[in-house]
mmCIF file of C-alpha atoms in Angstrom:
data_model
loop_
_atom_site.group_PDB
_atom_site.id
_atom_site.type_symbol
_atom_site.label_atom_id
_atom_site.label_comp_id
_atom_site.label_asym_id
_atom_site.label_seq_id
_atom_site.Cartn_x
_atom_site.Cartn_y
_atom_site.Cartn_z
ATOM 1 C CA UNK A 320 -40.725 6.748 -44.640
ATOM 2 C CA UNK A 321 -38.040 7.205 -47.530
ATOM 3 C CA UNK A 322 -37.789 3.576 -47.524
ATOM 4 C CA UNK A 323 -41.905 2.721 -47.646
ATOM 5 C CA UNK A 324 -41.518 5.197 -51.032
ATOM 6 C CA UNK A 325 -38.677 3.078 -52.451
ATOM 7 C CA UNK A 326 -40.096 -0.118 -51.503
ATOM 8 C CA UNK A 327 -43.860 0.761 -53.582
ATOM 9 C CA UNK A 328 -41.974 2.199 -56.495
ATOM 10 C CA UNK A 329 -39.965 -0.949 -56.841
ATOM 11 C CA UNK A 330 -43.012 -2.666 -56.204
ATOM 12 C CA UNK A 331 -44.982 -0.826 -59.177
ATOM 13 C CA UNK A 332 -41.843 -0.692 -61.184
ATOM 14 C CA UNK A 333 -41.883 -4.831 -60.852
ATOM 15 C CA UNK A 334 -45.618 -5.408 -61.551
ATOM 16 C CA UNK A 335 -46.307 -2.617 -64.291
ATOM 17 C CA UNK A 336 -44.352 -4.770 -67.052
ATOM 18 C CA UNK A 337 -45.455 -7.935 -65.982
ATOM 19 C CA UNK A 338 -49.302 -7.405 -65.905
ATOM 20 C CA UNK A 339 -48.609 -5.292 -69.571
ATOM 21 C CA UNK A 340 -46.774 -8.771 -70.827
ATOM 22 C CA UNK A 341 -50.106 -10.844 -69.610
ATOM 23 C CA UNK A 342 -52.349 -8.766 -72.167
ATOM 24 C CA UNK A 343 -49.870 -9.670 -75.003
ATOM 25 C CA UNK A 344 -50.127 -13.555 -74.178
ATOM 26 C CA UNK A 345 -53.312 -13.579 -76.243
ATOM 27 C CA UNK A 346 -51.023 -12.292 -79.416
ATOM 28 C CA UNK A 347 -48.004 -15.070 -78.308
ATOM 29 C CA UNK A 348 -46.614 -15.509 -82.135
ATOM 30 C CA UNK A 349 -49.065 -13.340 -83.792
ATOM 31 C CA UNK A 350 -46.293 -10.467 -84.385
ATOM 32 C CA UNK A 351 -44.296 -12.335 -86.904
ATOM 33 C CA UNK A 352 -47.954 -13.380 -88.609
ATOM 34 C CA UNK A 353 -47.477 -12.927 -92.635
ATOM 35 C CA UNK A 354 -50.446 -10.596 -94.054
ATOM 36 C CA UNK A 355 -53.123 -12.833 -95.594
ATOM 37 C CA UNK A 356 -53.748 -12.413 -99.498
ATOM 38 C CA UNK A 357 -57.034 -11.659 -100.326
ATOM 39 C CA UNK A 358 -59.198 -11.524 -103.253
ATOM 40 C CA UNK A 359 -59.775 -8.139 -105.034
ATOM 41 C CA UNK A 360 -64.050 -9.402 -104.629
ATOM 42 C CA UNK A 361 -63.085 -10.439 -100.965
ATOM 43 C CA UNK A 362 -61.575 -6.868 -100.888
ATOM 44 C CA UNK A 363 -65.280 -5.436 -101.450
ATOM 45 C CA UNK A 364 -66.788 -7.801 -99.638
ATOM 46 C CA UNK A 365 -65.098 -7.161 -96.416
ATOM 47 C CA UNK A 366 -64.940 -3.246 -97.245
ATOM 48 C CA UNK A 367 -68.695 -3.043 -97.172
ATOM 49 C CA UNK A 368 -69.374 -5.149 -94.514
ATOM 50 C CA UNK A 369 -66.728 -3.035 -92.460
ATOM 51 C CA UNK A 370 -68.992 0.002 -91.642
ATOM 52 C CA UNK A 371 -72.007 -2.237 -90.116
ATOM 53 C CA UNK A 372 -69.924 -4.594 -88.215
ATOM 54 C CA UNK A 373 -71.526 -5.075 -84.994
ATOM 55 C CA UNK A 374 -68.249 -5.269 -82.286
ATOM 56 C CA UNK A 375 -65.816 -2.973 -82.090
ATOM 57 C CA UNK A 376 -63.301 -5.433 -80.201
ATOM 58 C CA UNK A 377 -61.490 -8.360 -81.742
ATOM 59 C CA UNK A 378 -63.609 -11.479 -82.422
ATOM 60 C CA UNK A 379 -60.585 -13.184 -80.478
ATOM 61 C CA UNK A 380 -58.506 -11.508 -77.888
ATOM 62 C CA UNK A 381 -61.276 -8.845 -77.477
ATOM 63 C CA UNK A 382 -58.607 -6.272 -77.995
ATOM 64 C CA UNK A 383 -60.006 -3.203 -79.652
ATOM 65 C CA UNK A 384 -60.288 -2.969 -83.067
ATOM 66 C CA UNK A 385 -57.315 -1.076 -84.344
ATOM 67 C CA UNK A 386 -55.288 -1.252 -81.700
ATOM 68 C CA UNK A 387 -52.795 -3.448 -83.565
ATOM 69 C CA UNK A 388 -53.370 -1.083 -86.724
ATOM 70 C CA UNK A 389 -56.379 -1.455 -89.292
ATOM 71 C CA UNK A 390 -58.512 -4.076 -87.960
ATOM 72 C CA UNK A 391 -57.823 -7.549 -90.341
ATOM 73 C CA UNK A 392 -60.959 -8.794 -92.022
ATOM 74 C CA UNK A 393 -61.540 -12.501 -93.142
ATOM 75 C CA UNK A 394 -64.697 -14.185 -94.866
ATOM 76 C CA UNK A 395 -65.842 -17.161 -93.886
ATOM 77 C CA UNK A 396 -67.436 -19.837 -95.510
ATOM 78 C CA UNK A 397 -68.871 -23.102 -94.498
ATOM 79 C CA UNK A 398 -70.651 -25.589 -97.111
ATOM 80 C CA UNK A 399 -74.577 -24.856 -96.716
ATOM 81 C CA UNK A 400 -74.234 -21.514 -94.736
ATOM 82 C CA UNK A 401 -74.243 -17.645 -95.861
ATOM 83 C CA UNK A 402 -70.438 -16.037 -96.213
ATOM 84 C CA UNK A 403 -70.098 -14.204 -92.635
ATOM 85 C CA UNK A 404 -67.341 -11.624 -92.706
ATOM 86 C CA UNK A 405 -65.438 -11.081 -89.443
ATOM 87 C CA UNK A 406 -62.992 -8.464 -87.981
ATOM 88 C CA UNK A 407 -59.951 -9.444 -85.768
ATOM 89 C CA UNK A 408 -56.776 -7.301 -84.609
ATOM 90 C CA UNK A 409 -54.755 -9.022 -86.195
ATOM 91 C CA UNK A 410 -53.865 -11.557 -88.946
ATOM 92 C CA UNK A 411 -52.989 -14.143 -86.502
ATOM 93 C CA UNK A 412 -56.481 -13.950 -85.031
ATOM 94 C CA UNK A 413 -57.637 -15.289 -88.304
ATOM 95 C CA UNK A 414 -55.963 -18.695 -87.190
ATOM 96 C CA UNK A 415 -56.899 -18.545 -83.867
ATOM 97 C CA UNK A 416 -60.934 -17.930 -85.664
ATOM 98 C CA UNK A 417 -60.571 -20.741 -87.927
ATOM 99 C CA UNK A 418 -59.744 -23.139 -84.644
ATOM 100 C CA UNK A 419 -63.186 -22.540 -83.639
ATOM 101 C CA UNK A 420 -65.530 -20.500 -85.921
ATOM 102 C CA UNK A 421 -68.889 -21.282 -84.031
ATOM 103 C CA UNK A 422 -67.710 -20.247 -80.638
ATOM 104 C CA UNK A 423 -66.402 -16.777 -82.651
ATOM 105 C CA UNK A 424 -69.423 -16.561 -84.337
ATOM 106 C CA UNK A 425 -71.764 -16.850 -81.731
ATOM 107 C CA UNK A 426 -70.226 -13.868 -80.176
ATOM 108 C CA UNK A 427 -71.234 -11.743 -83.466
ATOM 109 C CA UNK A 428 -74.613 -13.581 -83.350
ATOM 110 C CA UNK A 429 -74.998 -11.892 -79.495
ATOM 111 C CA UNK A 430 -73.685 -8.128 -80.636
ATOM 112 C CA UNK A 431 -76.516 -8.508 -83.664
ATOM 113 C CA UNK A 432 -79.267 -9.423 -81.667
ATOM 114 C CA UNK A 433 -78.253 -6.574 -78.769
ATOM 115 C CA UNK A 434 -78.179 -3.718 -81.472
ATOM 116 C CA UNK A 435 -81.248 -4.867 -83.235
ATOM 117 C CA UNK A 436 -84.167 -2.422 -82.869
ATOM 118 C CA UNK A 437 -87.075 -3.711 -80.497
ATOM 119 C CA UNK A 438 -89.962 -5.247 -82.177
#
């Protein structure tokens, strides 16, 4: 019996830091990520756009927003399309974003269209 005990706890023990270190796989290199500068009308921009912002998970690892500490926002611009301002955990989710902005936008595109009202 004392040995069934032993053997889960070892068990749990053994898993409980591996399955924690597969959630930070998504961040792999992101902790020594420098802070992006950003411009004091980028500042505003992304300040405003903060309160509306229709997920409240990164765009990226879908980690919640904050978890990492205040949520990093980025604007994005394209030649021929609106500024869209996004919200990742951290700054090296900005990288990861710029890799592939239409698959990361489309997922804003989707929380938009679920929390518009009904017509």
């Amino acid at each position: 019996m004392k040995s069934n005990l032993l053997l889960s706890l070892t068990v749990l023990a053994l898993t409980f830091p591996a399955a924690s270190g597969l959630a930070a796989d998504k961040h792999a290199g992101h902790g020594a990520a420098e802070k992006k500068a950003t411009t004091p009308a980028d500042a505003e921009i992304i300040a405003k756009a903060r309160a509306s912002y229709p997920l409240k998970t990164c765009l990226v690892s879908d980690e919640p927003l904050g978890s990492m500490g205040e949520a990093a926002g980025y604007v994005y611009r394209a030649a021929g399309q609106p500024d869209r301002v996004i919200f990742v955990c951290c700054e090296g989710c900005i990288d990861d974003f710029k890799a592939e902005p239409a698959k990361f936008l489309k997922k804003i595109d989707a929380a938009k269209a679920k929390s518009a009202p009904a017509k």
